[in-house]
């Protein structure tokens, strides 16, 4: 039955961000059929930040009326909304309306906002709900959350989204028009042509709707299946996290772990095992001092800003100069690295703040290299060389791997501290992502500081 609970926790985690991640990977296919064209990513960035009204409401409720808000009705509501919105998106994403001075994809934008509310609110509801289960299932949930990016990316690869073939511009014009036009270059310059998809965007959005139904089914079983209910009751009997759910801060002070191990103690402390641990702060169970709590939340905001907003916004600039294959390989393997990091954390859950700081600095270093290559686009270091291509792909993998591990470890640490700590964990995740997006939006979309590489033509000096 423990295996069943692990599977359900993983499927539940997949539903956390699968809808918005699916929207991002489907962009190359849908932008050619909507009036916003490639301005849609900029619109999506703003829409996702507006959707933070959901987690803001939940966080304020927990702050000013602790125990008044039960996560389960909220989760049923937002997952049900996600099922409906993805289903409608499959049939309405092409629909246009005249607004102001032109046509706009009103249905697509409104449904994208609703899906953003669903996914953003999951950060402050799904995690606290996992407090009802024993601690080992939290890492499985994080694995599912990582798969929420990998699964739609793999489906998009099967669909053939963004696959480019390079054709001579003159030949393409002759084939299309039967004669050479004045706009056709005879210099032999290559032009990128996107291959038609193996199945439609409608089918892809219906797949996302099915994934949300699976998430809803997993959540139902996590609440109603007798084996899972027994584990929840065992957690309450042992004075575990579920005992404090709905009880506010008093409930958090009673939170405990089954079979606590020495590594669940603060790694920076110098207390003997048999010595009674005095609370070091009023946060959670008092395991960490106020300074250490501030450090943990600053790291959490920083790594989520980098992984959820800053670096994804310039991924194409950092990879496309090395070729379309490098771009797709980096995107796919980086998506694989996320659940791999969660899998590693399942067996090596090191809670050392020193290690956390070291991994954060290391991951930030990888991110700095990626940012530098994006700034140098379309002529980054080692362009047109196999070593340059391999280096940018490996850097993306290591960047996601190290910082994803940090995020999971922080989640484990805050899970040990209680229900409200996980609520604040979700809120800080959204805050960091929002600050990262707000920082990068003007640089990328307003001031145009980055120049995209051409997957078919290299114009860099040898």
Short mmCIF file of C-alpha atoms in Angstrom, two decimals:
data_model
loop_
_atom_site.label_atom_id
_atom_site.label_comp_id
_atom_site.label_asym_id
_atom_site.label_seq_id
_atom_site.Cartn_x
_atom_site.Cartn_y
_atom_site.Cartn_z
CA UNK A 1 0.00 0.00 0.00
CA UNK A 2 2.96 2.34 0.54
CA UNK A 3 3.78 1.96 -3.16
CA UNK A 4 0.22 2.98 -4.02
CA UNK A 5 0.52 6.09 -1.87
CA UNK A 6 3.83 6.98 -3.52
CA UNK A 7 2.23 6.65 -6.97
CA UNK A 8 -0.75 8.77 -5.94
CA UNK A 9 1.50 11.45 -4.42
CA UNK A 10 3.53 11.55 -7.65
CA UNK A 11 0.43 11.85 -9.87
CA UNK A 12 -0.93 14.52 -7.54
CA UNK A 13 2.35 16.47 -7.89
CA UNK A 14 2.27 16.24 -11.68
CA UNK A 15 -0.97 18.21 -11.71
CA UNK A 16 0.64 21.15 -9.89
CA UNK A 17 2.20 22.85 -12.93
CA UNK A 18 1.45 20.60 -15.90
CA UNK A 19 -1.06 23.03 -17.47
CA UNK A 20 1.18 26.11 -17.64
CA UNK A 21 4.27 24.05 -18.50
CA UNK A 22 2.23 22.56 -21.32
CA UNK A 23 1.31 26.03 -22.56
CA UNK A 24 4.97 27.03 -22.74
CA UNK A 25 6.12 23.98 -24.71
CA UNK A 26 3.21 24.35 -27.16
CA UNK A 27 4.00 27.99 -27.99
CA UNK A 28 5.99 27.29 -31.20
CA UNK A 29 2.96 25.53 -32.66
CA UNK A 30 0.18 27.96 -31.74
CA UNK A 31 1.82 31.39 -32.21
CA UNK A 32 1.49 31.22 -36.00
CA UNK A 33 -2.31 30.95 -35.74
CA UNK A 34 -3.06 33.75 -33.26
CA UNK A 35 -2.91 37.53 -33.72
CA UNK A 36 -0.47 38.03 -30.81
CA UNK A 37 2.14 35.85 -32.55
CA UNK A 38 5.44 35.79 -30.60
CA UNK A 39 4.20 38.51 -28.24
CA UNK A 40 2.23 35.74 -26.51
CA UNK A 41 5.17 34.71 -24.24
CA UNK A 42 5.33 38.27 -22.92
CA UNK A 43 1.59 38.26 -22.31
CA UNK A 44 1.84 34.90 -20.54
CA UNK A 45 4.57 36.23 -18.25
CA UNK A 46 2.32 39.09 -17.13
CA UNK A 47 -0.74 36.84 -16.83
CA UNK A 48 1.08 34.36 -14.59
CA UNK A 49 2.16 37.14 -12.23
CA UNK A 50 -1.39 38.51 -12.09
CA UNK A 51 -2.53 35.01 -11.08
CA UNK A 52 -0.54 35.29 -7.83
CA UNK A 53 -3.73 36.76 -6.38
CA UNK A 54 -4.64 33.12 -5.61
CA UNK A 55 -1.65 32.27 -3.40
CA UNK A 56 -1.78 35.76 -1.87
CA UNK A 57 -5.34 35.14 -0.67
CA UNK A 58 -4.48 31.71 0.77
CA UNK A 59 -1.34 33.03 2.52
CA UNK A 60 -3.21 35.95 4.08
CA UNK A 61 -5.93 33.59 5.32
CA UNK A 62 -3.34 31.39 7.02
CA UNK A 63 -1.63 34.46 8.48
CA UNK A 64 -4.64 36.29 9.90
CA UNK A 65 -7.13 33.43 10.39
CA UNK A 66 -5.00 30.35 11.09
CA UNK A 67 -6.94 27.13 10.90
CA UNK A 68 -9.96 28.71 9.18
CA UNK A 69 -9.01 27.53 5.69
CA UNK A 70 -8.97 23.82 4.87
CA UNK A 71 -6.82 23.07 1.80
CA UNK A 72 -8.98 20.21 0.54
CA UNK A 73 -12.01 22.22 -0.73
CA UNK A 74 -9.61 24.71 -2.34
CA UNK A 75 -7.70 21.89 -4.07
CA UNK A 76 -10.93 20.30 -5.34
CA UNK A 77 -11.98 23.71 -6.72
CA UNK A 78 -8.73 24.63 -8.46
CA UNK A 79 -8.08 21.16 -9.94
CA UNK A 80 -11.67 21.03 -11.21
CA UNK A 81 -11.17 24.48 -12.72
CA UNK A 82 -7.96 23.21 -14.34
CA UNK A 83 -9.81 20.28 -15.92
CA UNK A 84 -12.50 22.58 -17.33
CA UNK A 85 -10.09 25.30 -18.54
CA UNK A 86 -7.77 22.88 -20.39
CA UNK A 87 -10.79 21.18 -22.00
CA UNK A 88 -12.19 24.51 -23.21
CA UNK A 89 -8.74 25.58 -24.37
CA UNK A 90 -8.65 22.65 -26.79
CA UNK A 91 -11.64 24.09 -28.68
CA UNK A 92 -11.32 27.84 -28.13
CA UNK A 93 -7.60 28.64 -28.43
CA UNK A 94 -7.99 29.83 -32.05
CA UNK A 95 -11.04 31.98 -31.29
CA UNK A 96 -10.55 35.71 -31.97
CA UNK A 97 -12.42 38.82 -30.91
CA UNK A 98 -12.11 42.47 -31.85
CA UNK A 99 -10.93 44.41 -28.82
CA UNK A 100 -9.92 48.03 -29.19
CA UNK A 101 -8.06 48.51 -32.44
CA UNK A 102 -7.59 44.91 -33.50
CA UNK A 103 -8.14 41.22 -33.07
CA UNK A 104 -7.02 39.38 -29.93
CA UNK A 105 -7.13 35.80 -28.65
CA UNK A 106 -9.40 36.69 -25.72
CA UNK A 107 -10.43 33.10 -24.97
CA UNK A 108 -6.81 31.91 -24.99
CA UNK A 109 -5.67 34.70 -22.68
CA UNK A 110 -8.59 34.32 -20.23
CA UNK A 111 -8.18 30.54 -20.02
CA UNK A 112 -4.42 30.98 -19.60
CA UNK A 113 -5.12 33.28 -16.64
CA UNK A 114 -7.42 30.69 -15.06
CA UNK A 115 -4.80 27.97 -15.51
CA UNK A 116 -2.19 30.28 -14.00
CA UNK A 117 -4.42 30.79 -10.95
CA UNK A 118 -4.74 27.00 -10.65
CA UNK A 119 -1.00 26.35 -10.83
CA UNK A 120 0.11 29.30 -8.71
CA UNK A 121 -2.40 28.44 -5.98
CA UNK A 122 -1.17 24.84 -5.98
CA UNK A 123 2.09 26.06 -4.43
CA UNK A 124 0.32 27.09 -1.22
CA UNK A 125 -2.29 24.30 -1.06
CA UNK A 126 -0.72 21.08 -2.40
CA UNK A 127 2.33 21.28 -0.13
CA UNK A 128 0.39 21.91 3.11
CA UNK A 129 -1.96 19.04 2.20
CA UNK A 130 1.04 16.69 2.05
CA UNK A 131 1.50 17.36 5.78
CA UNK A 132 -1.35 14.90 6.33
CA UNK A 133 0.87 12.06 5.10
CA UNK A 134 4.14 10.69 6.56
CA UNK A 135 7.31 12.60 5.61
CA UNK A 136 8.62 10.17 2.99
CA UNK A 137 5.80 11.07 0.59
CA UNK A 138 6.81 14.73 0.34
CA UNK A 139 9.87 13.89 -1.77
CA UNK A 140 7.66 11.75 -4.02
CA UNK A 141 5.36 14.75 -4.43
CA UNK A 142 8.34 16.91 -5.44
CA UNK A 143 9.29 14.23 -7.99
CA UNK A 144 5.81 14.54 -9.47
CA UNK A 145 6.13 18.32 -9.50
CA UNK A 146 9.34 17.91 -11.50
CA UNK A 147 7.58 15.56 -13.90
CA UNK A 148 4.95 18.27 -14.49
CA UNK A 149 7.54 19.92 -16.72
CA UNK A 150 9.04 16.77 -18.21
CA UNK A 151 5.81 15.01 -19.25
CA UNK A 152 4.42 17.80 -21.49
CA UNK A 153 7.91 18.39 -22.90
CA UNK A 154 8.20 14.74 -23.95
CA UNK A 155 4.70 14.80 -25.47
CA UNK A 156 5.64 17.97 -27.36
CA UNK A 157 8.76 16.23 -28.70
CA UNK A 158 6.60 13.33 -29.93
CA UNK A 159 4.27 15.92 -31.44
CA UNK A 160 7.23 17.44 -33.27
CA UNK A 161 6.89 20.98 -31.91
CA UNK A 162 9.69 23.31 -32.97
CA UNK A 163 11.51 20.88 -35.28
CA UNK A 164 13.32 23.01 -37.85
CA UNK A 165 14.59 22.20 -41.31
CA UNK A 166 16.92 24.61 -43.08
CA UNK A 167 16.14 25.32 -46.75
CA UNK A 168 17.72 27.66 -49.25
CA UNK A 169 15.64 30.83 -49.28
CA UNK A 170 15.72 31.05 -53.11
CA UNK A 171 14.63 27.45 -53.52
CA UNK A 172 11.86 27.89 -50.98
CA UNK A 173 10.50 30.91 -52.83
CA UNK A 174 10.68 29.17 -56.21
CA UNK A 175 8.91 26.10 -54.86
CA UNK A 176 6.21 28.19 -53.24
CA UNK A 177 5.56 30.75 -56.02
CA UNK A 178 6.85 29.16 -59.20
CA UNK A 179 9.04 32.20 -59.86
CA UNK A 180 11.61 34.24 -58.01
CA UNK A 181 10.27 37.32 -56.23
CA UNK A 182 11.97 40.57 -55.44
CA UNK A 183 12.16 39.66 -51.76
CA UNK A 184 14.10 36.45 -52.41
CA UNK A 185 17.80 36.40 -51.76
CA UNK A 186 20.08 34.69 -54.27
CA UNK A 187 22.97 34.60 -51.81
CA UNK A 188 22.25 31.04 -50.79
CA UNK A 189 21.14 32.08 -47.30
CA UNK A 190 19.24 29.37 -45.44
CA UNK A 191 15.81 29.95 -43.98
CA UNK A 192 14.28 28.06 -41.05
CA UNK A 193 11.10 26.12 -41.83
CA UNK A 194 9.14 24.51 -38.98
CA UNK A 195 7.89 21.04 -39.76
CA UNK A 196 4.16 20.33 -39.38
CA UNK A 197 3.23 18.67 -36.09
CA UNK A 198 2.38 14.97 -35.85
CA UNK A 199 -0.87 15.84 -34.07
CA UNK A 200 -2.79 19.05 -33.45
CA UNK A 201 -2.67 21.57 -30.62
CA UNK A 202 -6.26 20.55 -29.82
CA UNK A 203 -5.12 16.99 -29.09
CA UNK A 204 -2.29 18.32 -26.92
CA UNK A 205 -4.62 20.47 -24.83
CA UNK A 206 -7.00 17.51 -24.44
CA UNK A 207 -3.99 15.55 -23.14
CA UNK A 208 -3.40 18.30 -20.56
CA UNK A 209 -7.06 18.03 -19.54
CA UNK A 210 -6.62 14.28 -19.05
CA UNK A 211 -3.55 14.93 -16.88
CA UNK A 212 -5.62 17.27 -14.69
CA UNK A 213 -8.30 14.57 -14.41
CA UNK A 214 -5.58 12.13 -13.32
CA UNK A 215 -4.44 14.66 -10.69
CA UNK A 216 -8.02 15.02 -9.45
CA UNK A 217 -8.40 11.24 -9.27
CA UNK A 218 -5.13 10.89 -7.35
CA UNK A 219 -6.27 13.55 -4.89
CA UNK A 220 -9.60 11.79 -4.38
CA UNK A 221 -7.81 8.52 -3.60
CA UNK A 222 -5.36 10.29 -1.26
CA UNK A 223 -8.41 11.42 0.71
CA UNK A 224 -10.65 8.37 0.43
CA UNK A 225 -8.62 5.20 -0.16
CA UNK A 226 -8.67 3.10 3.04
CA UNK A 227 -4.93 2.36 2.96
CA UNK A 228 -4.03 6.05 2.62
CA UNK A 229 -6.56 7.03 5.29
CA UNK A 230 -4.93 4.55 7.68
CA UNK A 231 -1.55 6.21 7.06
CA UNK A 232 -3.10 9.60 7.79
CA UNK A 233 -4.64 8.27 10.99
CA UNK A 234 -1.30 6.74 11.99
CA UNK A 235 0.33 10.11 11.41
CA UNK A 236 -2.22 11.77 13.71
CA UNK A 237 -1.84 9.07 16.36
CA UNK A 238 1.92 9.60 16.42
CA UNK A 239 1.44 13.33 16.91
CA UNK A 240 2.55 13.92 13.32
CA UNK A 241 1.84 16.85 11.05
CA UNK A 242 -1.78 15.94 10.40
CA UNK A 243 -2.52 16.43 14.09
CA UNK A 244 -1.87 20.11 13.73
CA UNK A 245 -3.64 20.73 10.44
CA UNK A 246 -6.41 23.19 11.00
CA UNK A 247 -5.10 24.03 14.43
CA UNK A 248 -3.05 27.08 13.59
CA UNK A 249 0.26 27.75 15.30
CA UNK A 250 -0.64 25.61 18.31
CA UNK A 251 -1.03 22.67 16.00
CA UNK A 252 2.37 23.37 14.47
CA UNK A 253 4.06 23.18 17.85
CA UNK A 254 2.80 19.60 18.23
CA UNK A 255 4.14 18.48 14.88
CA UNK A 256 6.49 15.54 14.99
CA UNK A 257 8.09 12.92 12.76
CA UNK A 258 7.91 9.18 12.76
CA UNK A 259 11.15 7.59 13.83
CA UNK A 260 13.20 10.81 13.91
CA UNK A 261 16.79 10.36 12.84
CA UNK A 262 19.87 12.34 13.89
CA UNK A 263 19.99 14.16 10.53
CA UNK A 264 16.64 15.77 11.33
CA UNK A 265 18.42 17.87 13.91
CA UNK A 266 20.00 21.15 12.87
CA UNK A 267 23.23 20.26 11.09
CA UNK A 268 24.91 23.40 12.40
CA UNK A 269 24.19 22.64 16.04
CA UNK A 270 26.65 21.13 18.53
CA UNK A 271 24.24 19.38 20.90
CA UNK A 272 24.64 15.81 22.08
CA UNK A 273 22.02 13.36 20.95
CA UNK A 274 20.65 12.85 24.45
CA UNK A 275 20.58 16.54 25.32
CA UNK A 276 17.20 18.23 25.21
CA UNK A 277 16.92 20.68 22.30
CA UNK A 278 15.61 24.09 23.32
CA UNK A 279 13.66 26.09 20.69
CA UNK A 280 16.01 28.51 18.97
CA UNK A 281 13.24 30.66 17.53
CA UNK A 282 9.46 30.98 17.39
CA UNK A 283 9.38 29.64 13.82
CA UNK A 284 7.86 26.16 13.56
CA UNK A 285 9.38 23.83 16.15
CA UNK A 286 12.24 26.22 16.82
CA UNK A 287 14.86 23.98 15.16
CA UNK A 288 16.51 26.92 13.40
CA UNK A 289 17.38 30.40 14.59
CA UNK A 290 15.74 33.47 13.08
CA UNK A 291 18.89 34.15 11.05
CA UNK A 292 18.91 30.60 9.68
CA UNK A 293 15.19 30.82 8.84
CA UNK A 294 15.81 34.08 6.97
CA UNK A 295 18.71 32.42 5.11
CA UNK A 296 16.55 29.42 4.13
CA UNK A 297 13.77 31.62 2.75
CA UNK A 298 16.23 33.90 0.92
CA UNK A 299 17.80 30.86 -0.75
CA UNK A 300 14.33 29.52 -1.61
CA UNK A 301 13.30 32.80 -3.25
CA UNK A 302 16.63 33.06 -5.11
CA UNK A 303 16.66 29.55 -6.57
CA UNK A 304 13.02 29.79 -7.66
CA UNK A 305 13.64 33.17 -9.28
CA UNK A 306 16.50 31.62 -11.26
CA UNK A 307 14.88 28.30 -12.18
CA UNK A 308 11.30 29.48 -12.78
CA UNK A 309 11.78 32.88 -14.41
CA UNK A 310 15.24 34.35 -15.00
CA UNK A 311 17.00 31.54 -16.87
CA UNK A 312 13.95 30.09 -18.69
CA UNK A 313 13.28 33.53 -20.17
CA UNK A 314 16.65 33.50 -21.95
CA UNK A 315 16.99 29.78 -22.71
CA UNK A 316 16.50 30.24 -26.45
CA UNK A 317 19.12 33.02 -26.53
CA UNK A 318 21.67 30.84 -24.75
CA UNK A 319 21.09 27.69 -26.84
CA UNK A 320 19.88 28.57 -30.36
CA UNK A 321 23.26 29.95 -31.52
CA UNK A 322 24.60 26.40 -31.03
CA UNK A 323 21.80 24.98 -33.22
CA UNK A 324 18.21 23.86 -32.91
CA UNK A 325 19.29 20.41 -31.71
CA UNK A 326 21.24 21.95 -28.82
CA UNK A 327 18.19 24.00 -27.84
CA UNK A 328 15.83 21.01 -27.75
CA UNK A 329 18.38 18.78 -26.05
CA UNK A 330 19.06 21.37 -23.34
CA UNK A 331 15.34 21.95 -22.74
CA UNK A 332 14.52 18.23 -22.57
CA UNK A 333 17.49 17.13 -20.47
CA UNK A 334 17.00 20.04 -18.07
CA UNK A 335 13.40 18.88 -17.62
CA UNK A 336 14.71 15.37 -16.88
CA UNK A 337 17.21 16.77 -14.34
CA UNK A 338 14.41 18.10 -12.12
CA UNK A 339 12.80 14.76 -11.18
CA UNK A 340 16.27 13.17 -11.04
CA UNK A 341 17.23 15.69 -8.35
CA UNK A 342 14.05 14.80 -6.44
CA UNK A 343 14.90 11.10 -6.77
CA UNK A 344 18.39 11.74 -5.37
CA UNK A 345 16.93 13.73 -2.46
CA UNK A 346 14.66 10.78 -1.67
CA UNK A 347 17.72 8.69 -0.74
CA UNK A 348 20.19 11.43 0.23
CA UNK A 349 18.14 14.04 2.14
CA UNK A 350 21.06 16.05 3.53
CA UNK A 351 19.73 19.01 5.53
CA UNK A 352 23.04 20.81 6.03
CA UNK A 353 22.71 24.56 5.55
CA UNK A 354 26.39 24.69 4.60
CA UNK A 355 25.81 22.21 1.77
CA UNK A 356 22.72 24.17 0.77
CA UNK A 357 24.77 27.36 0.49
CA UNK A 358 27.50 25.57 -1.49
CA UNK A 359 25.02 24.04 -3.96
CA UNK A 360 23.24 27.38 -4.34
CA UNK A 361 26.51 29.12 -5.19
CA UNK A 362 27.46 26.31 -7.58
CA UNK A 363 24.09 26.40 -9.35
CA UNK A 364 24.25 30.19 -9.52
CA UNK A 365 27.66 29.86 -11.18
CA UNK A 366 26.17 27.59 -13.85
CA UNK A 367 23.37 30.11 -14.27
CA UNK A 368 25.89 32.94 -14.68
CA UNK A 369 27.58 31.05 -17.54
CA UNK A 370 24.19 30.51 -19.23
CA UNK A 371 23.34 34.20 -18.80
CA UNK A 372 26.71 35.21 -20.25
CA UNK A 373 26.16 33.02 -23.33
CA UNK A 374 22.70 34.54 -23.80
CA UNK A 375 24.15 38.05 -23.56
CA UNK A 376 26.78 37.15 -26.18
CA UNK A 377 24.15 35.72 -28.56
CA UNK A 378 24.22 35.29 -31.53
CA UNK A 379 28.00 34.76 -31.15
CA UNK A 380 28.66 33.11 -27.77
CA UNK A 381 31.85 31.31 -26.81
CA UNK A 382 32.75 28.17 -28.79
CA UNK A 383 29.90 28.68 -31.25
CA UNK A 384 29.93 26.22 -34.19
CA UNK A 385 32.03 23.75 -32.20
CA UNK A 386 30.93 20.40 -30.70
CA UNK A 387 32.56 21.35 -27.39
CA UNK A 388 30.51 24.56 -27.17
CA UNK A 389 27.29 22.67 -27.86
CA UNK A 390 28.11 19.99 -25.29
CA UNK A 391 29.10 22.62 -22.71
CA UNK A 392 25.88 24.62 -22.93
CA UNK A 393 23.73 21.45 -22.69
CA UNK A 394 25.72 20.08 -19.73
CA UNK A 395 25.60 23.47 -18.00
CA UNK A 396 21.82 23.58 -18.29
CA UNK A 397 21.55 20.07 -16.85
CA UNK A 398 23.83 20.83 -13.89
CA UNK A 399 22.10 24.17 -13.26
CA UNK A 400 18.67 22.54 -12.94
CA UNK A 401 20.02 19.51 -11.08
CA UNK A 402 21.80 21.44 -8.31
CA UNK A 403 19.11 24.05 -7.67
CA UNK A 404 16.27 21.52 -7.89
CA UNK A 405 18.01 19.51 -5.17
CA UNK A 406 18.24 22.67 -3.05
CA UNK A 407 14.51 23.31 -3.49
CA UNK A 408 13.58 19.78 -2.42
CA UNK A 409 15.85 19.90 0.64
CA UNK A 410 14.31 23.22 1.69
CA UNK A 411 10.87 21.66 1.29
CA UNK A 412 11.92 18.75 3.52
CA UNK A 413 13.34 21.14 6.13
CA UNK A 414 10.18 23.26 6.21
CA UNK A 415 7.97 20.18 6.25
CA UNK A 416 9.69 19.17 9.49
CA UNK A 417 8.85 22.61 10.92
CA UNK A 418 5.12 22.30 10.48
CA UNK A 419 2.04 23.12 8.45
CA UNK A 420 2.37 26.91 8.39
CA UNK A 421 6.02 26.59 7.34
CA UNK A 422 4.93 24.82 4.15
CA UNK A 423 2.33 27.50 3.48
CA UNK A 424 5.08 30.12 3.69
CA UNK A 425 7.28 27.86 1.55
CA UNK A 426 4.72 28.00 -1.26
CA UNK A 427 4.28 31.75 -0.84
CA UNK A 428 8.04 32.41 -1.05
CA UNK A 429 8.29 30.15 -4.13
CA UNK A 430 5.71 32.33 -5.87
CA UNK A 431 7.33 35.54 -4.60
CA UNK A 432 10.74 34.54 -5.94
CA UNK A 433 9.26 33.51 -9.29
CA UNK A 434 7.35 36.79 -9.53
CA UNK A 435 10.42 38.93 -8.74
CA UNK A 436 12.46 36.99 -11.30
CA UNK A 437 9.83 37.46 -13.99
CA UNK A 438 9.41 41.17 -13.20
CA UNK A 439 13.17 41.63 -13.45
CA UNK A 440 13.56 39.85 -16.79
CA UNK A 441 10.44 41.06 -18.58
CA UNK A 442 11.70 44.61 -19.30
CA UNK A 443 15.19 43.36 -20.21
CA UNK A 444 13.90 40.80 -22.72
CA UNK A 445 10.63 42.24 -24.01
CA UNK A 446 10.96 46.02 -23.58
CA UNK A 447 14.61 46.94 -23.99
CA UNK A 448 15.54 43.95 -26.19
CA UNK A 449 18.95 43.42 -24.60
CA UNK A 450 19.20 39.87 -25.98
CA UNK A 451 19.56 38.93 -29.64
CA UNK A 452 18.26 35.60 -30.83
CA UNK A 453 20.51 33.25 -32.74
CA UNK A 454 19.56 31.87 -36.14
CA UNK A 455 19.41 28.06 -36.15
CA UNK A 456 20.24 27.96 -39.87
CA UNK A 457 22.70 30.82 -40.45
CA UNK A 458 25.79 31.74 -38.49
CA UNK A 459 27.08 35.28 -38.87
CA UNK A 460 29.95 35.15 -36.43
CA UNK A 461 33.56 35.88 -37.35
CA UNK A 462 35.74 32.79 -37.52
#
